Amino acid sequence: MCGIVGILGKEPVAPLLVDALRRLEYRGYDSAGVATLEDGRLTRRRAEGKLRNLEARLKDEPLAGTIGIGHTRWATHGRPTERNAHPHATDRLAVVHNGIIENFRELRQRLEAEGDVFETETDTEVVARLVTHEMRKTNDPAAAVAAALPQLHGAFALAFLFDGHEELMIGARKGAPLAVGYGEGEMYLGSDALALAPFTQTISYLDDGDWVVLDRKGAVIRDAFGAKADRPKIRTSAGAFLVDKGNHRHFMAKEIHEQPEVVGRTLAHYLDMANGRVRMPADLPFDWAKLDRITMSACGTAYYAGLVGKYWFERFARIPVEIDVASEFRYREAPLSAAGLSVVISQSGETADTLAGLRYAKEQGQHVLSIVNVPTSTIARESSAAAPTLAGPEIGVASTKAFTCQLAVLACLAIGAGRARGTLDAERERELVAELVKVPGLMADALKHEAAVEHVARDIAKTTDVLFLGRGTNYPLALEGALKLKEISYIHAEGYAAGELKHGPIALIDETMPVVVLAPRDAIFEKTVSNMQEVAARGGRIILIAEETAADEAGLVPAGMIPMAPMAPEFAAIVYAVPAQLLAYYAAVTLGKDVDQPRNLAKSVTVE
Ligand code: F6R
């Protein structure tokens, strides 16, 4: 979950490394560091905390050199101090690492027994010392890396810089992504295409087990067995996206506001609006009509998108859907039938648990359809077929626009599957498509009530616990609303199916705890009204997200009201996501929290 970058350039690289790290900061922001060769000698600067601390450090103590590596960290082994920050170095080399070396204790003991003295608690220092150890035997950096890699268990992407070697950088990849970038007399390594976007759009992704030797003229890639390997050079479009906040204070605000546009763009990709039909991804290697089950797995917000999708697939296409968080799915040895389809959902396409779930399903002989936002990601590349979400880069750590785009794709796929299976006729498909087409406009309407949300959020910011309730597709949205609030405001929140309230959580209700009810007018609206009455009868403080008339109809005077436009219920969850996200956003802003980079989190979770 850390971000790594390496540059063999023509100009001083330290500012370029920092620029690349800024684009990688979403992967972790506990500490950061860079190392370069100044007159052939390894030099490094590191700083605890956000990248701006490293920038300040470099301003006071600049680094020269036209070759260098950089790192932004999400701590796994060892506290996020300067000492534990990467690059880790010996007298021979410096290394940056993304991932976890699982056998680092065993290796450390062995190296200590041979006289090595460790300076940090990190697993990465073991890599630095192990390769240095091998170099003492051969004095050849490439041979040393080749000898060390098979001794490392776990997941890693690594970039090495060697003292005295101005024309050499070595990278390696196993279980964590690493891309090689090609420039004019310059070469690059990076965790993703976005990091390299200012420098080059021509990249090759390393396969698992690959390692690569770079000089300024090019790269020689070898596979895990040491054989030369050809990895295709691709042109990426990552450079086309400007990673800035526009007129917004935070990326999260910008991304919430982008939703009408990006959900519209995603729907346009999957809908033939003129004919009222869904356009399914071409060349799918399976037949929807023959599926007996869908098994979904994903993490966090993407998992909640899948939970909403379950309702749609079961209702429109009559396919049973089983869904798990990927960290459980990967280990529970689920029996998967040959006639089943696995669906994985991921914004980054790099989430370690989701990727492991995908690989498990493939091993069981299933086709895997991934719904991903990063088309060049490992998950997209390893799936049998990928259905893209067209959200563009999501920088705010809390997922917003990727979530609603995932919902848009799931809705389209469920309708298309329904048509293929004969469970939806052309007329119903047209009706559903017409409802989907309205969604971006309804999201834009919901954004107009931002002031009402901000008002309610100020109240929420004074509390320590919040309950979110919803039914049907709004039940997963209640879970998502609670997750958003927890992760960026640090207010404790729980999401519940409204009908579950009386089975336990009702004991929590008192006159202080806000209960946010997501209540679009659907077939079970009356049931949700009954649940609200149960809360009101116990003095609970209801925050109602519903049509303006809903409170009157329910005979309630809510403590807060966020009005929503009338809409058909089928896809209301996509629209109701907007106030749920804004509520979390404004609560966090009111509390002065770091909205885009909440504590302890990282955007791309590439470790278990
Ligand atoms: C929450 C959030 C996370 C991610 C989860 C999966 O706002 O962003 O819960 O949804 O880590 O990440 P992806 O979608 O990249 O697999």
Coordinates of C-alpha atoms and ligand atoms in Angstrom, one line a residue:
M1 CA 0.0 0.0 0.0
C2 CA 3.0 2.2 -0.2
G3 CA 3.9 4.1 -3.4
I4 CA 7.2 3.7 -5.1
V5 CA 9.0 5.5 -7.9
G6 CA 12.3 5.4 -9.6
I7 CA 13.8 7.8 -12.2
L8 CA 16.9 7.6 -14.3
G9 CA 16.8 11.1 -15.7
K10 CA 18.8 13.9 -17.3
E11 CA 17.9 16.7 -14.8
P12 CA 18.0 16.7 -11.0
V13 CA 15.5 14.1 -10.0
A14 CA 14.5 15.1 -6.4
P15 CA 11.7 17.5 -7.5
L16 CA 10.5 15.0 -10.0
L17 CA 10.4 12.2 -7.5
V18 CA 8.4 14.4 -5.1
D19 CA 6.0 15.2 -8.0
A20 CA 5.5 11.5 -8.6
L21 CA 5.1 10.8 -4.9
R22 CA 2.3 13.5 -4.7
R23 CA 0.4 11.4 -7.2
L24 CA 1.1 8.3 -5.1
E25 CA 0.3 9.8 -1.8
Y26 CA -3.2 8.1 -2.0
R27 CA -1.3 4.8 -1.4
G28 CA -0.1 5.9 2.0
Y29 CA 1.0 9.1 3.8
D30 CA 2.6 8.1 7.1
S31 CA 6.1 9.1 6.0
A32 CA 8.0 9.7 2.8
G33 CA 11.6 9.7 1.5
V34 CA 13.9 9.9 -1.5
A35 CA 17.4 8.8 -2.3
T36 CA 19.6 9.9 -5.1
L37 CA 23.2 9.5 -6.2
E38 CA 25.1 12.7 -5.6
D39 CA 28.4 12.4 -7.5
G40 CA 27.9 8.7 -7.5
R41 CA 27.3 8.5 -3.7
L42 CA 24.0 7.5 -2.1
T43 CA 22.3 10.3 -0.3
R44 CA 18.8 10.3 1.2
R45 CA 16.2 12.6 2.8
R46 CA 13.3 11.2 4.8
A47 CA 10.5 12.7 6.9
E48 CA 7.8 11.5 9.1
G49 CA 4.2 12.4 8.2
K50 CA 2.8 13.9 5.0
L51 CA 4.8 14.6 1.8
R52 CA 4.9 18.3 2.6
N53 CA 7.2 17.5 5.5
L54 CA 9.6 15.9 3.0
E55 CA 9.3 18.8 0.7
A56 CA 10.2 21.2 3.5
R57 CA 13.2 19.0 4.4
L58 CA 14.4 19.0 0.8
K59 CA 14.0 22.8 0.6
D60 CA 16.4 23.1 3.6
E61 CA 18.7 20.4 2.5
P62 CA 18.4 19.9 -1.3
L63 CA 19.5 16.7 -3.0
A64 CA 21.4 16.8 -6.3
G65 CA 21.7 13.8 -8.7
T66 CA 19.9 12.7 -11.8
I67 CA 19.0 9.2 -10.7
G68 CA 16.9 8.4 -7.7
I69 CA 14.1 6.5 -5.9
G70 CA 11.2 7.7 -3.8
H71 CA 8.6 6.3 -1.4
T72 CA 5.4 7.2 0.3
R73 CA 4.6 4.9 3.2
W74 CA 1.7 3.2 4.8
A75 CA 3.2 1.6 7.8
T76 CA 3.0 -2.2 8.2
H77 CA 6.1 -3.2 10.2
G78 CA 7.5 -0.5 12.5
R79 CA 6.0 2.9 13.5
P80 CA 5.7 5.7 11.0
T81 CA 8.9 7.4 12.2
E82 CA 11.6 9.0 10.1
R83 CA 14.0 6.2 11.0
N84 CA 11.5 3.6 9.7
A85 CA 10.8 5.6 6.5
H86 CA 12.1 4.4 3.2
P87 CA 14.4 4.4 1.3
H88 CA 16.3 1.9 3.5
A89 CA 20.0 2.0 2.8
T90 CA 23.3 0.2 3.5
D91 CA 26.7 1.3 2.3
R92 CA 26.1 -0.4 -1.1
L93 CA 22.4 0.3 -1.9
A94 CA 19.1 2.0 -1.1
V95 CA 15.7 0.3 -1.6
V96 CA 12.1 1.3 -1.6
H97 CA 9.4 -1.4 -1.0
N98 CA 5.6 -1.8 -1.3
G99 CA 4.3 -4.9 0.4
I100 CA 5.2 -7.2 3.2
I101 CA 8.1 -9.6 3.5
E102 CA 6.5 -12.4 5.5
N103 CA 9.7 -14.3 6.4
F104 CA 11.5 -11.1 7.5
R105 CA 12.1 -12.3 11.1
E106 CA 13.7 -15.5 10.0
L107 CA 15.9 -13.6 7.5
R108 CA 16.8 -11.0 10.1
Q109 CA 17.9 -13.6 12.6
R110 CA 20.1 -15.2 10.0
L111 CA 21.7 -11.9 9.0
E112 CA 22.1 -10.9 12.6
A113 CA 23.8 -14.2 13.3
E114 CA 26.2 -13.3 10.5
G115 CA 27.0 -10.0 12.0
D116 CA 24.5 -7.5 10.5
V117 CA 23.3 -4.8 12.8
F118 CA 19.8 -3.6 12.1
E119 CA 18.8 0.1 12.5
T120 CA 15.0 -0.2 12.1
E121 CA 12.1 -2.5 12.9
T122 CA 11.0 -2.7 9.2
D123 CA 10.8 -5.8 7.0
T124 CA 12.3 -3.7 4.2
E125 CA 15.7 -3.2 5.9
V126 CA 16.0 -7.0 5.7
V127 CA 15.8 -6.7 1.9
A128 CA 18.5 -4.0 1.9
R129 CA 20.8 -6.1 4.0
L130 CA 20.1 -9.4 2.2
V131 CA 21.0 -7.9 -1.2
T132 CA 24.0 -6.2 0.3
H133 CA 25.1 -9.6 1.7
E134 CA 24.8 -11.2 -1.7
M135 CA 26.7 -8.3 -3.2
R136 CA 29.6 -9.0 -1.0
K137 CA 29.9 -12.4 -2.6
T138 CA 29.6 -11.3 -6.2
N139 CA 30.0 -7.6 -6.4
D140 CA 27.4 -7.7 -9.1
P141 CA 24.1 -5.9 -8.2
A142 CA 22.0 -7.8 -10.7
A143 CA 23.3 -11.2 -9.6
A144 CA 22.8 -10.1 -6.0
V145 CA 19.2 -9.2 -6.5
A146 CA 18.6 -12.4 -8.5
A147 CA 20.0 -14.4 -5.6
A148 CA 18.0 -12.5 -3.0
L149 CA 14.6 -12.5 -4.6
P150 CA 13.8 -16.2 -4.2
Q151 CA 14.6 -15.9 -0.5
L152 CA 11.9 -13.3 0.0
H153 CA 8.4 -14.7 0.9
G154 CA 5.4 -12.4 0.7
A155 CA 4.3 -9.6 -1.6
F156 CA 6.5 -6.9 -2.8
A157 CA 7.3 -4.3 -5.4
L158 CA 10.9 -3.1 -5.0
A159 CA 13.2 -0.5 -6.5
F160 CA 17.0 -0.5 -5.9
L161 CA 19.6 2.2 -6.3
F162 CA 23.3 1.2 -6.0
D163 CA 26.1 3.3 -4.7
G164 CA 28.6 4.2 -7.5
H165 CA 26.2 3.0 -10.3
E166 CA 24.9 6.1 -12.1
E167 CA 23.5 3.9 -14.9
L168 CA 21.6 1.3 -13.0
M169 CA 18.3 0.7 -11.3
I170 CA 16.7 -2.6 -10.5
G171 CA 13.0 -3.3 -9.9
A172 CA 11.2 -6.4 -8.9
R173 CA 7.5 -7.4 -8.5
K174 CA 5.7 -10.2 -6.7
G175 CA 2.1 -9.7 -5.7
A176 CA 2.3 -5.8 -5.7
P177 CA 2.1 -3.7 -8.9
L178 CA 5.1 -2.2 -10.6
A179 CA 5.3 -0.5 -14.0
V180 CA 8.3 0.4 -16.2
G181 CA 8.1 3.7 -17.9
Y182 CA 10.0 4.5 -21.2
G183 CA 11.2 8.1 -21.9
E184 CA 13.7 9.7 -24.4
G185 CA 17.0 8.8 -22.8
E186 CA 15.2 8.5 -19.5
M187 CA 13.6 5.5 -17.8
Y188 CA 11.2 5.1 -14.9
L189 CA 9.7 2.7 -12.4
G190 CA 6.4 3.4 -10.6
S191 CA 3.6 1.8 -8.6
D192 CA 1.2 2.9 -11.2
A193 CA 0.7 4.8 -14.5
L194 CA -0.6 7.8 -12.7
A195 CA 2.7 8.3 -10.9
L196 CA 4.6 8.3 -14.2
A197 CA 2.0 10.4 -16.1
P198 CA 4.0 13.7 -16.0
F199 CA 7.0 11.9 -17.5
T200 CA 5.7 9.2 -19.9
Q201 CA 2.6 7.5 -21.2
T202 CA 4.5 4.5 -22.5
I203 CA 4.7 1.8 -19.9
S204 CA 5.0 -2.0 -19.4
Y205 CA 3.5 -3.7 -16.4
L206 CA 5.7 -6.3 -14.9
D207 CA 4.1 -9.7 -14.3
D208 CA 4.3 -11.5 -11.0
G209 CA 7.8 -12.8 -10.4
D210 CA 9.4 -10.4 -12.9
W211 CA 12.4 -8.3 -12.2
V212 CA 14.0 -5.6 -14.3
V213 CA 17.4 -4.0 -14.9
L214 CA 17.2 -0.4 -16.1
D215 CA 19.6 2.0 -17.6
R216 CA 18.8 5.3 -19.4
K217 CA 18.5 3.5 -22.7
G218 CA 16.0 0.9 -21.8
A219 CA 15.1 -2.1 -19.7
V220 CA 15.8 -5.8 -19.6
I221 CA 12.9 -7.7 -18.0
R222 CA 13.4 -11.2 -16.7
D223 CA 10.8 -13.6 -15.3
A224 CA 11.0 -15.5 -12.0
F225 CA 13.2 -18.2 -13.7
G226 CA 15.7 -15.6 -15.0
A227 CA 14.6 -15.9 -18.6
K228 CA 14.3 -12.7 -20.6
A229 CA 10.7 -11.7 -20.9
D230 CA 8.8 -9.4 -23.2
R231 CA 6.1 -7.4 -21.6
P232 CA 3.9 -5.4 -23.9
K233 CA 4.5 -1.6 -24.1
I234 CA 1.1 0.1 -23.7
R235 CA 0.0 3.7 -24.1
T236 CA -1.8 4.9 -21.0
S237 CA -4.3 7.8 -20.8
A238 CA -3.4 8.5 -17.1
G239 CA -1.8 11.8 -18.2
A240 CA -5.0 13.0 -19.6
F241 CA -6.5 13.4 -16.1
L242 CA -5.5 16.5 -14.2
V243 CA -5.1 15.6 -10.6
D244 CA -6.2 18.8 -9.0
K245 CA -9.0 20.0 -6.7
G246 CA -10.5 22.5 -9.2
N247 CA -12.5 25.0 -7.1
H248 CA -13.1 22.7 -4.3
R249 CA -11.4 22.6 -0.9
H250 CA -10.9 18.9 -1.0
F251 CA -10.6 16.1 -3.6
M252 CA -13.5 14.4 -1.9
A253 CA -15.8 17.5 -2.4
K254 CA -14.7 17.6 -6.0
E255 CA -15.3 13.9 -6.5
I256 CA -18.8 14.1 -4.9
H257 CA -19.6 17.0 -7.3
E258 CA -18.3 15.1 -10.3
Q259 CA -20.8 12.3 -9.9
P260 CA -23.6 13.5 -12.2
E261 CA -20.9 13.7 -14.9
V262 CA -19.0 10.5 -14.3
V263 CA -22.1 8.4 -13.6
G264 CA -23.6 9.9 -16.8
R265 CA -20.4 9.0 -18.7
T266 CA -20.5 5.4 -17.3
L267 CA -24.2 5.0 -18.1
A268 CA -23.6 6.3 -21.6
H269 CA -21.0 3.5 -22.1
Y270 CA -23.5 0.8 -21.1
L271 CA -26.7 2.1 -22.4
D272 CA -28.1 2.4 -25.9
M273 CA -30.3 5.3 -24.9
A274 CA -32.0 5.7 -28.3
N275 CA -33.3 2.2 -28.2
G276 CA -33.8 1.9 -24.4
R277 CA -31.5 -1.1 -24.2
V278 CA -28.4 -2.0 -22.2
R279 CA -25.2 -2.6 -24.2
M280 CA -23.4 -5.4 -22.5
P281 CA -19.6 -5.7 -22.6
A282 CA -18.5 -7.4 -25.9
D283 CA -16.9 -10.9 -26.1
L284 CA -17.9 -12.1 -22.6
P285 CA -16.6 -15.7 -22.3
F286 CA -19.8 -16.9 -20.6
D287 CA -23.5 -17.0 -21.3
W288 CA -25.7 -15.1 -18.8
A289 CA -28.6 -17.4 -19.6
K290 CA -26.7 -20.4 -18.5
L291 CA -25.4 -19.1 -15.1
D292 CA -26.7 -20.8 -12.0
R293 CA -25.1 -18.4 -9.5
I294 CA -23.1 -15.3 -9.1
T295 CA -20.4 -15.1 -6.4
M296 CA -19.3 -11.6 -5.6
S297 CA -16.4 -10.4 -3.5
A298 CA -14.9 -7.0 -2.8
C299 CA -13.8 -4.9 0.1
G300 CA -15.1 -1.9 1.9
T301 CA -17.2 0.5 -0.2
A302 CA -16.8 -1.7 -3.2
Y303 CA -18.3 -4.6 -1.2
Y304 CA -21.3 -2.4 -0.3
A305 CA -21.8 -1.6 -4.0
G306 CA -21.8 -5.4 -4.6
L307 CA -24.5 -5.8 -1.9
V308 CA -26.7 -3.3 -3.7
G309 CA -25.9 -5.2 -7.0
K310 CA -27.1 -8.4 -5.3
Y311 CA -30.6 -6.9 -5.0
W312 CA -30.6 -5.9 -8.7
F313 CA -29.3 -9.2 -10.1
E314 CA -31.7 -11.3 -8.0
R315 CA -34.7 -9.0 -8.9
F316 CA -34.0 -8.4 -12.6
A317 CA -32.2 -11.5 -13.7
R318 CA -33.4 -14.0 -11.1
I319 CA -29.8 -15.2 -10.5
P320 CA -29.0 -16.1 -6.9
V321 CA -26.1 -14.0 -5.7
E322 CA -23.7 -14.8 -2.9
I323 CA -21.5 -12.0 -1.7
D324 CA -18.6 -11.9 0.7
V325 CA -16.0 -9.5 1.9
A326 CA -12.9 -10.6 -0.1
S327 CA -10.8 -11.1 3.1
E328 CA -13.2 -13.8 4.1
F329 CA -14.0 -15.2 0.7
R330 CA -10.3 -15.9 -0.1
Y331 CA -9.9 -18.2 2.8
R332 CA -13.3 -19.9 3.3
E333 CA -12.9 -22.4 0.5
A334 CA -16.3 -21.7 -1.0
P335 CA -17.4 -24.4 -3.4
L336 CA -17.9 -22.7 -6.7
S337 CA -19.9 -24.4 -9.5
A338 CA -18.6 -24.5 -13.1
A339 CA -21.8 -22.9 -14.2
G340 CA -21.3 -20.0 -11.8
L341 CA -19.7 -16.6 -12.5
S342 CA -17.5 -14.7 -10.1
V343 CA -17.8 -10.9 -10.0
V344 CA -15.1 -8.8 -8.2
I345 CA -15.5 -5.1 -7.7
S346 CA -12.6 -2.7 -7.1
Q347 CA -11.8 1.0 -7.7
S348 CA -8.0 0.6 -7.6
G349 CA -7.9 -2.9 -9.1
E350 CA -5.0 -3.6 -6.8
T351 CA -6.7 -4.6 -3.5
A352 CA -4.8 -7.6 -2.2
D353 CA -7.8 -9.5 -0.8
T354 CA -10.0 -8.9 -3.8
L355 CA -7.1 -10.0 -6.1
A356 CA -6.7 -13.2 -4.0
G357 CA -10.5 -13.8 -4.3
L358 CA -10.2 -13.4 -8.0
R359 CA -7.4 -15.9 -8.2
Y360 CA -9.2 -18.4 -6.0
A361 CA -12.3 -18.2 -8.3
K362 CA -10.1 -18.7 -11.4
E363 CA -8.4 -21.7 -9.8
Q364 CA -11.9 -23.2 -9.3
G365 CA -12.4 -22.9 -13.0
Q366 CA -14.8 -19.9 -12.9
H367 CA -14.9 -17.0 -15.2
V368 CA -14.3 -13.8 -13.4
L369 CA -15.9 -10.5 -14.4
S370 CA -14.3 -7.5 -12.7
I371 CA -15.9 -4.1 -12.3
V372 CA -12.8 -1.8 -12.0
N373 CA -12.0 1.8 -12.3
V374 CA -8.3 1.5 -13.2
P375 CA -8.4 -0.4 -16.6
T376 CA -4.6 -1.2 -16.5
S377 CA -4.8 -2.6 -12.9
T378 CA -3.8 -6.2 -12.0
I379 CA -7.4 -7.1 -11.3
A380 CA -8.6 -5.9 -14.7
R381 CA -5.7 -7.7 -16.4
E382 CA -6.2 -11.0 -14.6
S383 CA -10.0 -11.1 -15.0
S384 CA -11.7 -13.1 -17.8
A385 CA -13.5 -9.8 -18.7
A386 CA -13.4 -6.3 -17.2
A387 CA -16.4 -4.0 -17.1
P388 CA -15.0 -0.5 -16.6
T389 CA -16.3 2.3 -14.3
L390 CA -15.5 5.6 -16.0
A391 CA -15.1 7.6 -12.8
G392 CA -11.6 8.9 -13.6
P393 CA -8.9 8.9 -11.0
E394 CA -10.3 9.0 -7.5
I395 CA -7.8 10.7 -5.2
G396 CA -9.8 11.3 -2.0
V397 CA -9.2 8.3 0.2
A398 CA -12.9 7.9 1.0
S399 CA -14.5 6.4 -2.1
T400 CA -17.4 8.4 -3.6
K401 CA -17.6 8.7 -7.3
A402 CA -16.1 5.2 -7.8
F403 CA -19.0 3.8 -5.7
T404 CA -21.8 5.4 -7.6
C405 CA -20.1 4.4 -10.9
Q406 CA -19.9 0.8 -9.6
L407 CA -23.6 1.0 -8.8
A408 CA -24.3 2.3 -12.3
V409 CA -22.4 -0.6 -13.9
L410 CA -24.0 -3.2 -11.7
A411 CA -27.5 -1.8 -12.5
C412 CA -26.7 -2.1 -16.3
L413 CA -25.3 -5.6 -16.0
A414 CA -28.2 -6.8 -14.0
I415 CA -30.7 -5.4 -16.5
G416 CA -28.7 -6.9 -19.4
A417 CA -28.5 -10.2 -17.6
G418 CA -32.3 -10.1 -17.1
R419 CA -32.8 -9.6 -20.8
A420 CA -30.4 -12.4 -21.7
R421 CA -32.2 -14.8 -19.3
G422 CA -35.6 -13.8 -20.4
T423 CA -36.6 -12.5 -17.0
L424 CA -37.1 -8.9 -18.3
D425 CA -39.0 -8.2 -21.4
A426 CA -38.1 -5.4 -23.8
E427 CA -40.8 -3.1 -22.4
R428 CA -39.5 -3.5 -18.8
E429 CA -35.9 -3.1 -20.0
R430 CA -36.9 0.2 -21.7
E431 CA -38.6 1.4 -18.5
L432 CA -35.6 0.6 -16.4
V433 CA -33.2 2.2 -18.8
A434 CA -35.4 5.3 -18.8
E435 CA -35.1 5.4 -15.0
L436 CA -31.4 5.0 -15.1
V437 CA -31.0 7.8 -17.6
K438 CA -32.6 10.1 -15.1
V439 CA -30.1 9.3 -12.4
P440 CA -27.3 11.8 -13.2
G441 CA -29.9 14.6 -13.3
L442 CA -31.3 13.5 -9.9
M443 CA -27.8 13.4 -8.5
A444 CA -27.3 17.0 -9.6
D445 CA -30.6 17.9 -7.9
A446 CA -29.4 16.2 -4.7
L447 CA -26.3 18.3 -4.8
K448 CA -28.5 21.4 -4.7
H449 CA -29.4 20.5 -1.1
E450 CA -25.8 20.7 0.1
A451 CA -26.7 23.6 2.5
A452 CA -29.3 21.4 4.2
V453 CA -26.8 18.6 4.5
E454 CA -24.2 20.9 5.9
H455 CA -26.6 22.2 8.5
V456 CA -27.5 18.6 9.7
A457 CA -23.8 17.6 9.6
R458 CA -22.9 20.4 12.0
D459 CA -25.3 18.8 14.5
I460 CA -23.9 15.3 13.8
A461 CA -20.4 16.6 14.4
K462 CA -21.3 17.2 18.1
T463 CA -22.2 13.5 18.7
T464 CA -20.1 10.4 19.2
D465 CA -22.3 7.7 17.8
V466 CA -24.7 7.6 14.8
L467 CA -27.0 5.0 13.5
F468 CA -27.9 4.7 9.7
L469 CA -31.0 2.8 8.7
G470 CA -32.3 1.7 5.3
R471 CA -34.2 -1.1 3.7
G472 CA -33.8 -2.9 0.4
T473 CA -31.0 -1.4 -1.7
N474 CA -30.8 1.4 0.9
Y475 CA -29.7 -1.0 3.5
P476 CA -26.2 -1.4 2.0
L477 CA -26.3 2.4 1.5
A478 CA -26.9 2.7 5.3
L479 CA -23.7 0.6 5.8
E480 CA -21.9 2.8 3.3
G481 CA -23.1 6.0 5.0
A482 CA -21.8 4.7 8.3
L483 CA -18.5 3.7 6.8
K484 CA -18.0 7.2 5.2
L485 CA -18.8 8.9 8.5
K486 CA -16.4 6.7 10.5
E487 CA -13.5 6.9 8.2
I488 CA -13.3 10.7 7.7
S489 CA -14.8 12.2 10.8
Y490 CA -13.8 9.4 13.3
I491 CA -17.4 9.5 14.7
H492 CA -18.5 6.0 15.5
A493 CA -21.4 4.9 13.2
E494 CA -23.3 1.7 12.4
G495 CA -25.5 0.9 9.5
Y496 CA -28.5 -1.4 10.0
A497 CA -31.3 -2.9 8.0
A498 CA -34.2 -0.9 9.4
G499 CA -36.1 -4.0 10.2
E500 CA -33.3 -5.3 12.4
L501 CA -33.6 -2.3 14.7
K502 CA -35.8 -4.0 17.1
H503 CA -33.5 -7.0 17.3
G504 CA -30.9 -5.2 19.3
P505 CA -29.8 -1.7 18.2
I506 CA -33.0 -0.1 19.4
A507 CA -31.5 -0.4 22.9
L508 CA -29.0 2.3 21.9
I509 CA -31.7 4.9 21.1
D510 CA -31.9 7.9 23.4
E511 CA -32.4 11.6 22.9
T512 CA -28.8 12.2 22.0
M513 CA -28.1 9.7 19.2
P514 CA -28.9 10.7 15.7
V515 CA -30.6 8.1 13.6
V516 CA -30.1 8.8 9.9
V517 CA -32.9 7.1 7.9
L518 CA -32.6 6.7 4.1
A519 CA -36.2 6.4 3.0
P520 CA -37.0 6.7 -0.6
R521 CA -40.6 6.1 -1.6
D522 CA -40.4 2.3 -2.4
A523 CA -42.7 -0.6 -1.9
I524 CA -41.6 -0.9 1.7
F525 CA -41.6 2.8 2.6
E526 CA -44.5 2.1 5.0
K527 CA -42.3 -0.4 6.9
T528 CA -39.5 2.1 7.1
V529 CA -42.1 4.6 8.5
S530 CA -42.9 2.1 11.2
N531 CA -39.3 1.8 12.1
M532 CA -39.0 5.6 12.4
Q533 CA -42.0 5.6 14.7
E534 CA -40.2 3.1 16.9
V535 CA -37.2 5.4 17.1
A536 CA -39.4 8.5 17.7
A537 CA -41.4 6.7 20.5
R538 CA -38.1 6.3 22.4
G539 CA -37.2 9.9 22.1
G540 CA -34.7 9.2 19.2
R541 CA -33.4 12.1 17.0
I542 CA -34.3 11.2 13.4
I543 CA -32.4 12.7 10.5
L544 CA -34.6 12.0 7.5
I545 CA -33.3 11.7 4.0
A546 CA -36.5 11.4 1.9
E547 CA -39.0 13.3 -0.2
E548 CA -40.0 16.5 1.4
T549 CA -43.5 15.3 2.2
A550 CA -42.3 12.1 3.8
A551 CA -42.1 13.4 7.4
D552 CA -45.6 14.8 7.3
E553 CA -46.9 11.5 5.9
A554 CA -45.2 9.6 8.6
G555 CA -46.5 12.1 11.3
L556 CA -43.0 12.8 12.4
V557 CA -41.0 16.0 13.3
P558 CA -37.5 14.9 12.4
A559 CA -34.5 16.6 14.1
G560 CA -33.0 17.1 10.6
M561 CA -34.4 16.8 7.1
I562 CA -32.5 16.4 3.9
P563 CA -35.1 16.7 1.1
M564 CA -34.8 14.6 -2.0
A565 CA -36.7 14.9 -5.3
P566 CA -39.4 12.3 -6.1
M567 CA -37.9 9.3 -8.0
A568 CA -38.7 5.8 -9.0
P569 CA -37.3 3.5 -6.3
E570 CA -35.3 1.0 -8.4
F571 CA -32.1 3.1 -8.6
A572 CA -32.7 5.5 -5.7
A573 CA -29.7 4.1 -3.9
I574 CA -27.4 5.7 -6.5
V575 CA -29.0 9.1 -5.9
Y576 CA -29.3 8.8 -2.1
A577 CA -25.6 8.1 -1.9
V578 CA -25.0 11.8 -2.5
P579 CA -26.5 13.1 0.7
A580 CA -24.9 10.2 2.7
Q581 CA -21.5 11.2 1.3
L582 CA -22.0 14.9 1.9
L583 CA -23.1 14.3 5.5
A584 CA -19.8 12.5 6.2
Y585 CA -17.9 15.2 4.4
Y586 CA -19.4 18.2 6.2
A587 CA -19.2 16.4 9.6
A588 CA -15.5 15.9 9.0
V589 CA -15.0 19.5 7.8
T590 CA -16.8 20.8 10.8
L591 CA -14.5 18.8 13.0
G592 CA -11.4 20.0 11.1
K593 CA -10.4 16.5 10.1
D594 CA -8.1 15.7 7.2
V595 CA -10.8 14.8 4.8
D596 CA -8.7 13.6 1.9
Q597 CA -6.2 11.7 3.9
P598 CA -7.8 10.3 7.0
R599 CA -5.6 8.9 9.7
N600 CA -4.4 5.3 9.4
L601 CA -6.0 4.7 6.0
A602 CA -4.6 4.4 2.5
K603 CA -6.4 4.4 -0.8
S604 CA -5.0 1.3 -2.3
V605 CA -4.8 -1.7 0.1
T606 CA -2.2 -3.9 -1.6
V607 CA -1.4 -5.8 1.6
E608 CA -3.6 -8.3 3.5
Ligands
F6R1 C1 -13.9 3.4 1.7 C2 -12.9 2.9 0.8 C3 -12.5 1.5 1.0 C4 -12.3 0.8 -0.4 C5 -11.7 -0.6 -0.2 C6 -11.6 -1.3 -1.5 O1 -14.2 4.8 1.4 O2 -12.5 3.6 -0.1 O3 -13.3 0.8 1.8 O4 -13.6 0.8 -1.0 O5 -10.5 -0.5 0.4 O6 -10.8 -0.6 -2.4 P1 -10.9 -0.9 -3.9 O7 -12.2 -0.5 -4.4 O8 -9.8 -0.1 -4.5 O9 -10.7 -2.4 -4.1

